[in-house]
CSV table of N, CA and C in Angstrom, one decimal:
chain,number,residue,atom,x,y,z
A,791,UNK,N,-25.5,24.0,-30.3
A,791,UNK,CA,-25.8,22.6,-30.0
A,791,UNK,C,-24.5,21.8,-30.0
A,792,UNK,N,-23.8,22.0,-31.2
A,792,UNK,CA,-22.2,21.3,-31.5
A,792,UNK,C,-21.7,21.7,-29.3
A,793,UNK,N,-21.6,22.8,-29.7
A,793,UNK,CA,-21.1,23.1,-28.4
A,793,UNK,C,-21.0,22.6,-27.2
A,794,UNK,N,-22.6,22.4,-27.0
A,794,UNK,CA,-22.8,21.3,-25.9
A,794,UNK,C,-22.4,19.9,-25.8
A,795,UNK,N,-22.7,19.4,-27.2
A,795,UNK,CA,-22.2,18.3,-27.5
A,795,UNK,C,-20.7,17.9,-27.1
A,796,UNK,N,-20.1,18.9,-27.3
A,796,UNK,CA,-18.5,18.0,-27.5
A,796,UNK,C,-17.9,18.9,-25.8
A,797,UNK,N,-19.0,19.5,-25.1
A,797,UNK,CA,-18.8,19.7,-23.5
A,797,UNK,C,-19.3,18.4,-23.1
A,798,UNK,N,-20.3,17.7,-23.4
A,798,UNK,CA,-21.0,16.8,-22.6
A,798,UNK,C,-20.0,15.1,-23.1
A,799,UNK,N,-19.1,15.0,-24.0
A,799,UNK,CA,-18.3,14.6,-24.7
A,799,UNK,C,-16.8,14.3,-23.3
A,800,UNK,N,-16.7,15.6,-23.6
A,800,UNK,CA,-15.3,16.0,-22.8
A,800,UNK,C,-15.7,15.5,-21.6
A,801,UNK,N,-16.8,15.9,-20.6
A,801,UNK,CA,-17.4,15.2,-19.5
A,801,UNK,C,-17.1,13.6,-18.9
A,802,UNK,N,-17.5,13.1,-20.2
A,802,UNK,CA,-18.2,11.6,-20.2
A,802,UNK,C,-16.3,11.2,-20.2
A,803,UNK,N,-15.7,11.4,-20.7
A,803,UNK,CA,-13.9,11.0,-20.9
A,803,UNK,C,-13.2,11.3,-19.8
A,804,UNK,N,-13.6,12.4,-19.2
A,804,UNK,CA,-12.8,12.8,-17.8
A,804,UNK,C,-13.0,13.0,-16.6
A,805,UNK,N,-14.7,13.3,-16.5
A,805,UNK,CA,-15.0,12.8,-15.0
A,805,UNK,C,-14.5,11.5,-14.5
A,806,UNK,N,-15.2,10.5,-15.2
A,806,UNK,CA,-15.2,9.0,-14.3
A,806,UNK,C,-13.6,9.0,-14.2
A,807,UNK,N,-12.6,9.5,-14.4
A,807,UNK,CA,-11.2,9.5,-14.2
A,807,UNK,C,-11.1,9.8,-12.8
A,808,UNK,N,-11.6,11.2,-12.9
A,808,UNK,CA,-11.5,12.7,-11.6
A,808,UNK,C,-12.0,11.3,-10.5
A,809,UNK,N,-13.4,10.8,-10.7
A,809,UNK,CA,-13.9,9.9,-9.1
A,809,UNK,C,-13.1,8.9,-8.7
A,810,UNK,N,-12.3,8.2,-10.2
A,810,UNK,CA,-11.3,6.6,-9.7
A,810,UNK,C,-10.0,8.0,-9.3
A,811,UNK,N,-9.5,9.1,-9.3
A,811,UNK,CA,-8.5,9.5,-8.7
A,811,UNK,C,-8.9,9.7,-7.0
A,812,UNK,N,-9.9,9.8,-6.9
A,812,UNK,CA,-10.2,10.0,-5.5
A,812,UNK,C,-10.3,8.7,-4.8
A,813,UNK,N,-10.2,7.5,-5.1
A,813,UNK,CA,-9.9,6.3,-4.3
A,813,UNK,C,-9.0,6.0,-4.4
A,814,UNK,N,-7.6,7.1,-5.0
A,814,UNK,CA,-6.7,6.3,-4.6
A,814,UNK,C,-5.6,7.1,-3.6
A,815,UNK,N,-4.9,6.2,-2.9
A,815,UNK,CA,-4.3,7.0,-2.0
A,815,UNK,C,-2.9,7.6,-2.2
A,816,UNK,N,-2.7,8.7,-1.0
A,816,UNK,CA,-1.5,9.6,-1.5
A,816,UNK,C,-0.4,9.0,-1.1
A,817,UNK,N,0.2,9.6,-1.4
A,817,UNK,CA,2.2,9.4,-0.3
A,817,UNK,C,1.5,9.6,1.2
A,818,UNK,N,1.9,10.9,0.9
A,818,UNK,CA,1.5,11.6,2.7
A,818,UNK,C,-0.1,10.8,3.1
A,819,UNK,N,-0.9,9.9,2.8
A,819,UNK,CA,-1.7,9.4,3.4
A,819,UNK,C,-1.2,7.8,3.7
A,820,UNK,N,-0.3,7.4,3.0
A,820,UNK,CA,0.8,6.2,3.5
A,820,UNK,C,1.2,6.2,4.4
A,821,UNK,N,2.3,7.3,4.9
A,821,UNK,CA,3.1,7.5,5.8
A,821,UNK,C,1.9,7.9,6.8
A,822,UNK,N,0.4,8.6,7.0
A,822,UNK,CA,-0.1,8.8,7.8
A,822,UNK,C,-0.8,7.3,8.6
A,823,UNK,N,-0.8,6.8,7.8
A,823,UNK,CA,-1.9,5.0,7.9
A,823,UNK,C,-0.2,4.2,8.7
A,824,UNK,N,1.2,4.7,8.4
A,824,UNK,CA,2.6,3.6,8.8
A,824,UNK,C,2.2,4.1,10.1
A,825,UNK,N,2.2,5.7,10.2
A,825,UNK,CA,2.6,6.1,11.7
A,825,UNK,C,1.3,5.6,12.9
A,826,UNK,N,0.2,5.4,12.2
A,826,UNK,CA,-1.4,5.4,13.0
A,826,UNK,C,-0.8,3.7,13.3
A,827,UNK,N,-0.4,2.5,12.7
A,827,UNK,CA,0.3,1.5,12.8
A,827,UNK,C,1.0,1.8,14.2
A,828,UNK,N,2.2,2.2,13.8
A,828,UNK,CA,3.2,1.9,15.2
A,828,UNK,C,2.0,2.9,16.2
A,829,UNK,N,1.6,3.8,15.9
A,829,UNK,CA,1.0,4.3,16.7
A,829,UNK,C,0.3,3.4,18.3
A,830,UNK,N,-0.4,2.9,17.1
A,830,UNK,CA,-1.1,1.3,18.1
A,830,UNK,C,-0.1,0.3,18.6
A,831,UNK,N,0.7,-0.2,17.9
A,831,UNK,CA,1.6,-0.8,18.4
A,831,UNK,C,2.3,-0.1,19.7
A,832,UNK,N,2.4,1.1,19.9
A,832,UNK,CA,3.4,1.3,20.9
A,832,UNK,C,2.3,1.6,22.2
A,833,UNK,N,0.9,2.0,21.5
A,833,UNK,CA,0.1,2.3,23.1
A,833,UNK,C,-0.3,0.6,23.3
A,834,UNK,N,-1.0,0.2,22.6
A,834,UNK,CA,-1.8,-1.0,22.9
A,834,UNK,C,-0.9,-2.3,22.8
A,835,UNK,N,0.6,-2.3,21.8
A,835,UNK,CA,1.4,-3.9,21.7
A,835,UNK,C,1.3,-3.8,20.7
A,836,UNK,N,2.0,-4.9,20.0
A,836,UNK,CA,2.4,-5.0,18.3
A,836,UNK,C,1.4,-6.0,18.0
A,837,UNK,N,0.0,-6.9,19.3
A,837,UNK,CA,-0.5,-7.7,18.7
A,837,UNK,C,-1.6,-7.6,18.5
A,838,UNK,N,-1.9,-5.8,19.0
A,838,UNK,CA,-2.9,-5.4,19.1
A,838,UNK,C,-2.9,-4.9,17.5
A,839,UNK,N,-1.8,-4.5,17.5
A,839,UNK,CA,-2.1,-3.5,15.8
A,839,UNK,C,-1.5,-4.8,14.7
A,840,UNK,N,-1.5,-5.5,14.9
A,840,UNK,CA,-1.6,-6.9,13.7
A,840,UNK,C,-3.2,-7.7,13.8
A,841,UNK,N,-3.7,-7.4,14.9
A,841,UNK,CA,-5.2,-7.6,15.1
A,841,UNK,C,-5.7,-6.8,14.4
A,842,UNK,N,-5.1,-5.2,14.5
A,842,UNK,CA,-6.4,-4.3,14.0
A,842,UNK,C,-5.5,-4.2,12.3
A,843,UNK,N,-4.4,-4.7,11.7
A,843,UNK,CA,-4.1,-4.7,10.4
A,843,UNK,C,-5.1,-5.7,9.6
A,844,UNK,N,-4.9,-6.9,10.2
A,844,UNK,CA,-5.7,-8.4,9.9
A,844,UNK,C,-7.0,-7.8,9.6
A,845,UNK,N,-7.8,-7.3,10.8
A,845,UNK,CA,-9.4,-7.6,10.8
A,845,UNK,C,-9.9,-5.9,9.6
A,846,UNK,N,-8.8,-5.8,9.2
A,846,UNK,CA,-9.1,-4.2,8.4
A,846,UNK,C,-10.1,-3.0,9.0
A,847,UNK,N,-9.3,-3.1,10.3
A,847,UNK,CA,-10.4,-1.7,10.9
A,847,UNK,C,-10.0,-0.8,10.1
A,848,UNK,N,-11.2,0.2,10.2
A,848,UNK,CA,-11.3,1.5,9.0
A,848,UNK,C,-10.3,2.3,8.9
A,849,UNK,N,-9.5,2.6,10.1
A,849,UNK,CA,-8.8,3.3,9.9
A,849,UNK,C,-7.5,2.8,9.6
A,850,UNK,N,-7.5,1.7,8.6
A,850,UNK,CA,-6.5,0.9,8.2
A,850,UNK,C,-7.0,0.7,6.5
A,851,UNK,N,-7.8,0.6,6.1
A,851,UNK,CA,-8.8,0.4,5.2
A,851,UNK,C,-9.2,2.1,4.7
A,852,UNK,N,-8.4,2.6,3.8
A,852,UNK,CA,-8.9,3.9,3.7
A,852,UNK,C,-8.5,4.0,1.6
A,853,UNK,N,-9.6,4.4,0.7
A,853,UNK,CA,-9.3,3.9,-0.3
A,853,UNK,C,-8.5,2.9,-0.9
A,854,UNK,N,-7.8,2.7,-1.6
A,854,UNK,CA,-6.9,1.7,-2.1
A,854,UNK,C,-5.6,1.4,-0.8
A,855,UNK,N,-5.7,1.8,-0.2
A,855,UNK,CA,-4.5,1.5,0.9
A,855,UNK,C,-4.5,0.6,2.0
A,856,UNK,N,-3.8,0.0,2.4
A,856,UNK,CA,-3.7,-0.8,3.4
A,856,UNK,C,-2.7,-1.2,4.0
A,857,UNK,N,-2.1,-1.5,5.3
A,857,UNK,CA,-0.9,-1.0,6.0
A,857,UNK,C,-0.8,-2.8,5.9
A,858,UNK,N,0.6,-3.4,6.0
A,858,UNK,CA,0.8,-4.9,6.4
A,858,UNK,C,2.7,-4.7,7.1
A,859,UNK,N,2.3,-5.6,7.9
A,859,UNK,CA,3.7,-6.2,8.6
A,859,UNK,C,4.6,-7.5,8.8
A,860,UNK,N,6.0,-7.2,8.4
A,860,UNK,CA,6.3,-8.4,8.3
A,860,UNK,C,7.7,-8.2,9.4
A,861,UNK,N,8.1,-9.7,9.9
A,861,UNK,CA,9.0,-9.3,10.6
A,861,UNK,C,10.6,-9.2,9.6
A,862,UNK,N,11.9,-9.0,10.4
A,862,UNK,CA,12.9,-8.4,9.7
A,862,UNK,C,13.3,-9.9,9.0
A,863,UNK,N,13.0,-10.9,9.0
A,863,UNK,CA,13.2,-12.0,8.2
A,863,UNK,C,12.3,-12.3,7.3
A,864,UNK,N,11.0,-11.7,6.7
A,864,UNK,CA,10.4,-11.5,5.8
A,864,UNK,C,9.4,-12.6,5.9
A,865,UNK,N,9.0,-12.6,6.9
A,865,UNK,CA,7.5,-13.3,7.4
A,865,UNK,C,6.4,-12.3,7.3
A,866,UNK,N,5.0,-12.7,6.9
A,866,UNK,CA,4.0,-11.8,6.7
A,866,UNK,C,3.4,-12.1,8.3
A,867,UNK,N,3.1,-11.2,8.9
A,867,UNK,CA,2.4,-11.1,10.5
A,867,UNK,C,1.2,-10.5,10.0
A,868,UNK,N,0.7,-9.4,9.7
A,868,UNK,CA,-0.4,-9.0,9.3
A,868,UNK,C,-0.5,-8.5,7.8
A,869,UNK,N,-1.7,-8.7,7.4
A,869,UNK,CA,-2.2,-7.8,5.9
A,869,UNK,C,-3.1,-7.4,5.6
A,870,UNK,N,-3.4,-6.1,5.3
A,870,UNK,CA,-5.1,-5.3,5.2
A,870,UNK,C,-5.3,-5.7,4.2
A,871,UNK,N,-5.0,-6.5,3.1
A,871,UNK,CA,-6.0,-6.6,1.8
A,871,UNK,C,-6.1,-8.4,1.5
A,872,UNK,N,-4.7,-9.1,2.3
A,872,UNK,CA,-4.8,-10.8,2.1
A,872,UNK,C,-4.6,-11.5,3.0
A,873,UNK,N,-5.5,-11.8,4.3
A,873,UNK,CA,-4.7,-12.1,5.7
A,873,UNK,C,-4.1,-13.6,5.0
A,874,UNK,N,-4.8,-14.6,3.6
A,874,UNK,CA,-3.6,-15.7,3.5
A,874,UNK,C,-2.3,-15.4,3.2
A,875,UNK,N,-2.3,-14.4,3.0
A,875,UNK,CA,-0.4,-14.0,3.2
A,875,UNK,C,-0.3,-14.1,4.7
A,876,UNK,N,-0.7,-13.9,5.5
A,876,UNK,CA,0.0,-13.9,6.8
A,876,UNK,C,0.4,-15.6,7.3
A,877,UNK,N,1.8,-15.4,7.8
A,877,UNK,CA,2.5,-16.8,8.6
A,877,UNK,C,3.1,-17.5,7.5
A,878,UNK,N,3.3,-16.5,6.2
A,878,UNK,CA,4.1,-17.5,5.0
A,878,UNK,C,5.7,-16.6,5.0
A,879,UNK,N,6.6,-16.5,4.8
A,879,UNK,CA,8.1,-16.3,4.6
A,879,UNK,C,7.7,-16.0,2.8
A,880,UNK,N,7.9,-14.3,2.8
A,880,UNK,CA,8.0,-13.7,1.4
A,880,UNK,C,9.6,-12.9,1.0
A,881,UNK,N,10.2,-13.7,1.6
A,881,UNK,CA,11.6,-13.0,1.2
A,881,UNK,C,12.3,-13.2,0.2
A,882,UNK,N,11.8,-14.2,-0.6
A,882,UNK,CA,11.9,-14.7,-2.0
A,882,UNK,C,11.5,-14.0,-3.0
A,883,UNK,N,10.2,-13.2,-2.6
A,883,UNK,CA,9.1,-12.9,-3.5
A,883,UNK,C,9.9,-12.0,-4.7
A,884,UNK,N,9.3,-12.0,-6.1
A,884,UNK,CA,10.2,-11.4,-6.8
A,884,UNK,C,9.1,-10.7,-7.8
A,885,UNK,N,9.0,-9.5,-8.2
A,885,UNK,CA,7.9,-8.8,-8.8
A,885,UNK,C,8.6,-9.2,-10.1
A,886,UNK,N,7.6,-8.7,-10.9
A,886,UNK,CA,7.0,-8.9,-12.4
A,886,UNK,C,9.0,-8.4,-13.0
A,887,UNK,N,9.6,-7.4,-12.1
A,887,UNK,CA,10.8,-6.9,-13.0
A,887,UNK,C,11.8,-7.7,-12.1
A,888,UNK,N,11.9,-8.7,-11.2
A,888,UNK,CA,12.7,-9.7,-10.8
A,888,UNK,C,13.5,-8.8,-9.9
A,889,UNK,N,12.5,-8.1,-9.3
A,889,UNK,CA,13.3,-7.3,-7.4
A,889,UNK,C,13.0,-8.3,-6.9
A,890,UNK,N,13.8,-8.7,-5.7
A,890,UNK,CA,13.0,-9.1,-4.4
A,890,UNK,C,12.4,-7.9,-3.4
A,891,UNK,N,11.1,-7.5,-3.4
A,891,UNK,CA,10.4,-6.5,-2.8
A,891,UNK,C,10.5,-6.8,-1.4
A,892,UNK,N,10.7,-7.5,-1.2
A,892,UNK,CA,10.3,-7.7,0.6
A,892,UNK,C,12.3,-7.5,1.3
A,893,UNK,N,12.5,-8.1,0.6
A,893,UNK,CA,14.5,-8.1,1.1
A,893,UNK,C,14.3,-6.3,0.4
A,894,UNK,N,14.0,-5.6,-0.3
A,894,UNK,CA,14.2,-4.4,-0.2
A,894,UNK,C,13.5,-3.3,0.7
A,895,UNK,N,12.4,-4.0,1.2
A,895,UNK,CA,11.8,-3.5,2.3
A,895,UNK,C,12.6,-3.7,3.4
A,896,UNK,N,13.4,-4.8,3.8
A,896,UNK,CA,13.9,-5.1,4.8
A,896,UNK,C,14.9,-4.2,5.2
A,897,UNK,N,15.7,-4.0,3.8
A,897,UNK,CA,17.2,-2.9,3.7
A,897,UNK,C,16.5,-1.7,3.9
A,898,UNK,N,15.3,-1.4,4.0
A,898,UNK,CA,15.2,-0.1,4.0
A,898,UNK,C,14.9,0.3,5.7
A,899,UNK,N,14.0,-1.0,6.4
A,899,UNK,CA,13.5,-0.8,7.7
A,899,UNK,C,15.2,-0.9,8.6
A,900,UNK,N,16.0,-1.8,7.9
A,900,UNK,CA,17.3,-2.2,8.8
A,900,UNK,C,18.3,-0.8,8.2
A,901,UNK,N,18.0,0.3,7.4
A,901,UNK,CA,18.9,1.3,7.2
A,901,UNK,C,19.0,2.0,8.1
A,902,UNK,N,20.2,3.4,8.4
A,902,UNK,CA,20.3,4.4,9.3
A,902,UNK,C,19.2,4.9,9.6
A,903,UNK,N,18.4,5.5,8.7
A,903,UNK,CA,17.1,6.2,8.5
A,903,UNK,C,15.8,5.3,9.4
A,904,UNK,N,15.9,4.4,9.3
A,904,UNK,CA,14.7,3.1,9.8
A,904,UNK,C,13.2,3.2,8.7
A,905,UNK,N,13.4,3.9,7.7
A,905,UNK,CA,12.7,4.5,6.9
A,905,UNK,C,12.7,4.5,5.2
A,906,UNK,N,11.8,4.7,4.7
A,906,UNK,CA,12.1,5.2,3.4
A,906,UNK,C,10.8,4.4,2.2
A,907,UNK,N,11.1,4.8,1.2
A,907,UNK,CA,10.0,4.1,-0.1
A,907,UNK,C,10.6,3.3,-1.1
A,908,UNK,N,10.7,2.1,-1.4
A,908,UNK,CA,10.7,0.9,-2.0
A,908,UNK,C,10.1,0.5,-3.3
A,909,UNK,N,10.4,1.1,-4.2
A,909,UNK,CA,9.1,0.6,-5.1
A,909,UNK,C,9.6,-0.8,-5.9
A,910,UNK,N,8.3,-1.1,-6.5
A,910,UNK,CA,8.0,-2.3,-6.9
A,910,UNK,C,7.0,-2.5,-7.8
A,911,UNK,N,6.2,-4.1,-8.6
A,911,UNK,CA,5.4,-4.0,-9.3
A,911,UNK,C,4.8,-5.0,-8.0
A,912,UNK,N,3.4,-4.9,-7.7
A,912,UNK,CA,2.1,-5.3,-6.9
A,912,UNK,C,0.9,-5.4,-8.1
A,913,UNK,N,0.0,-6.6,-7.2
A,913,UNK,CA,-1.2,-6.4,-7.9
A,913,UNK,C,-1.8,-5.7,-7.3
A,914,UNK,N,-3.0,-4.5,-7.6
A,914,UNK,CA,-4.3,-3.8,-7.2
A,914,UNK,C,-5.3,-4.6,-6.6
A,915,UNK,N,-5.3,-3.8,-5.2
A,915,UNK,CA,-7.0,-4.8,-4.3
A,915,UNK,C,-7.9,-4.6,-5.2
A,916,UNK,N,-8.3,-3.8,-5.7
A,916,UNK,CA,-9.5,-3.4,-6.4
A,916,UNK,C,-9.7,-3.7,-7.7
A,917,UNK,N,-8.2,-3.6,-8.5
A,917,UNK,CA,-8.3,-3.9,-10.3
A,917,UNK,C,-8.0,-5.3,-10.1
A,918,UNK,N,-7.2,-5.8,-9.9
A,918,UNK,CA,-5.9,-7.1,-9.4
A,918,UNK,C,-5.1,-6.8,-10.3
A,919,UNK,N,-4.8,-5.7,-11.1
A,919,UNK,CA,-3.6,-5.6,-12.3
A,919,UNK,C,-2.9,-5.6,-11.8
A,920,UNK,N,-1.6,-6.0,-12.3
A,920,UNK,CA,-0.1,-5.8,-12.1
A,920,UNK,C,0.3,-4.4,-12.3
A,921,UNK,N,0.3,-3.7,-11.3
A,921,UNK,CA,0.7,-2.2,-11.0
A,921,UNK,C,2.4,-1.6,-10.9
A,922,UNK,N,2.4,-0.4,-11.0
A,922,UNK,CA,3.8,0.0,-10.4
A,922,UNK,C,2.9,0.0,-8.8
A,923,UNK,N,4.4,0.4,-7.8
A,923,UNK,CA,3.8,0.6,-6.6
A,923,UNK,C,4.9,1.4,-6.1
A,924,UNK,N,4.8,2.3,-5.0
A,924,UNK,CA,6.1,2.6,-3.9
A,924,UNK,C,5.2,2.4,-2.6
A,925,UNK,N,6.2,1.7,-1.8
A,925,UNK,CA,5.8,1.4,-1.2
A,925,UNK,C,6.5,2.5,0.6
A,926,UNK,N,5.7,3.0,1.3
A,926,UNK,CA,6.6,3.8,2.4
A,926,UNK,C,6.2,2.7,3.6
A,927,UNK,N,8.0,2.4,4.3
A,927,UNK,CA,8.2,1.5,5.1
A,927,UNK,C,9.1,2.0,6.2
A,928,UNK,N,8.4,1.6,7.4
A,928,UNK,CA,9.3,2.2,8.8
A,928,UNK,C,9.9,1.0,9.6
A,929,UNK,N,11.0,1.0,10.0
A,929,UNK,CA,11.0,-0.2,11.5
A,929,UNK,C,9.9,-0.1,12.5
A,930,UNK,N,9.6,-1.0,13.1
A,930,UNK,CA,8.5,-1.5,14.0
A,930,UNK,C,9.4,-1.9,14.8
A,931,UNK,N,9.5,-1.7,16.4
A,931,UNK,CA,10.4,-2.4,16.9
A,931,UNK,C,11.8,-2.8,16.5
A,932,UNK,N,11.9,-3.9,17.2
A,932,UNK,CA,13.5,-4.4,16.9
A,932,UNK,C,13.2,-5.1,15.8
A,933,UNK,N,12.2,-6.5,15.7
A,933,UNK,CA,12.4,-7.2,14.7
A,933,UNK,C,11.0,-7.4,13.3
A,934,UNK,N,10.6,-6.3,13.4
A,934,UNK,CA,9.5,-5.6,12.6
A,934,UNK,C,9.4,-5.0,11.5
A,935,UNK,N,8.9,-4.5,10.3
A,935,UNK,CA,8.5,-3.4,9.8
A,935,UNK,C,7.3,-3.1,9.4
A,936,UNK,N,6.4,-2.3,9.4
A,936,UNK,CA,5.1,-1.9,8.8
A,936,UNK,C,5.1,-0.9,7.5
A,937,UNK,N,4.5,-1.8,6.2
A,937,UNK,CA,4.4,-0.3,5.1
A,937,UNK,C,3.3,-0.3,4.8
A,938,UNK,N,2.9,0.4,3.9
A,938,UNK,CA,1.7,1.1,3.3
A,938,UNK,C,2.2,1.6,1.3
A,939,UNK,N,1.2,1.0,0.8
A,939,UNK,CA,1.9,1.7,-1.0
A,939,UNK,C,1.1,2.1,-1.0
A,940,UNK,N,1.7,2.9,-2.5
A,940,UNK,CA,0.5,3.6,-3.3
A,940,UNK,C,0.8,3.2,-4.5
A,941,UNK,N,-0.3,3.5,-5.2
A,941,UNK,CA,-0.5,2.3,-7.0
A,941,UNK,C,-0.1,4.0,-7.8
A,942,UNK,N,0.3,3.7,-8.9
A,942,UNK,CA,0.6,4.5,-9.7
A,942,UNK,C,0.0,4.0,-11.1
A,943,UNK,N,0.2,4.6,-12.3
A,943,UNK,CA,-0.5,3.8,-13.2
A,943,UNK,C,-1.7,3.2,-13.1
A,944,UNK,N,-2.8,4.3,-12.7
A,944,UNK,CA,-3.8,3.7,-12.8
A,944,UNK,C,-5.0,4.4,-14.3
């Protein structure tokens, strides 16, 4: 009976973990949600895929993740989790450890590579805590970029 007990114990502590790990998203499902981004941007327009970032179509909206775009001067054009961020200038913005996250997104979209991960502290759509984050970020055009994070520390 002990036995069962301290299985049904160990259960109750580590399942509900196992199901919040499954809402949250990977690396390689970032970079798959950046590319599905330009994706649309390059068949349909860039105003087509800030429409479909804005209105959180599904395939934008996929556990804790959400793709947003700002242009290379650090204006918010679209956001899957806060469209009032969009049409405000976040180049100022400075996380909890006093980066400017968006001027480092910018250096990463304006690098050789046009690419790369950025991390930073973000709040959580789902918790609102003040999270770690990395964030994976590509150029969009000439004066663009679109990323996607993932939360760590959860």
């Amino acid at each position: 009976m002990k036995r069962y007990q301290t299985l049904i114990l160990i259960l109750l502590l580590f399942v509900p973990n196992l199901s919040a790990a499954e809402d949250v998203g990977t690396r390689q499902e970032a970079m798959d949600m950046v590319r599905r981004v330009k994706a649309l941007a390059g068949s349909e327009g860039l105003q087509a895929a800030v429409e479909g970032v804005n209105s959180q179509r599904p395939e934008f909206k996929i556990k804790d993740l959400y793709p947003f775009i700002y242009t290379l001067a650090g204006i918010s054009v679209a956001h899957g989790a806060n469209v009032k961020m969009v049409g405000k200038s976040w180049i100022t913005t400075k996380d909890q450890d006093g980066n400017y996250l968006i001027q480092a997104m910018v250096a990463t979209a304006n690098s050789h590579e046009g690419s790369g991960w950025v991390n930073y502290k973000w709040p959580h759509p789902i918790t609102h805590k003040i999270q770690d984050k990395s964030a994976y970020i590509e150029k969009l055009g000439e004066n663009y970029f679109v990323g996607v994070g993932i939360y760590s520390g959860l």
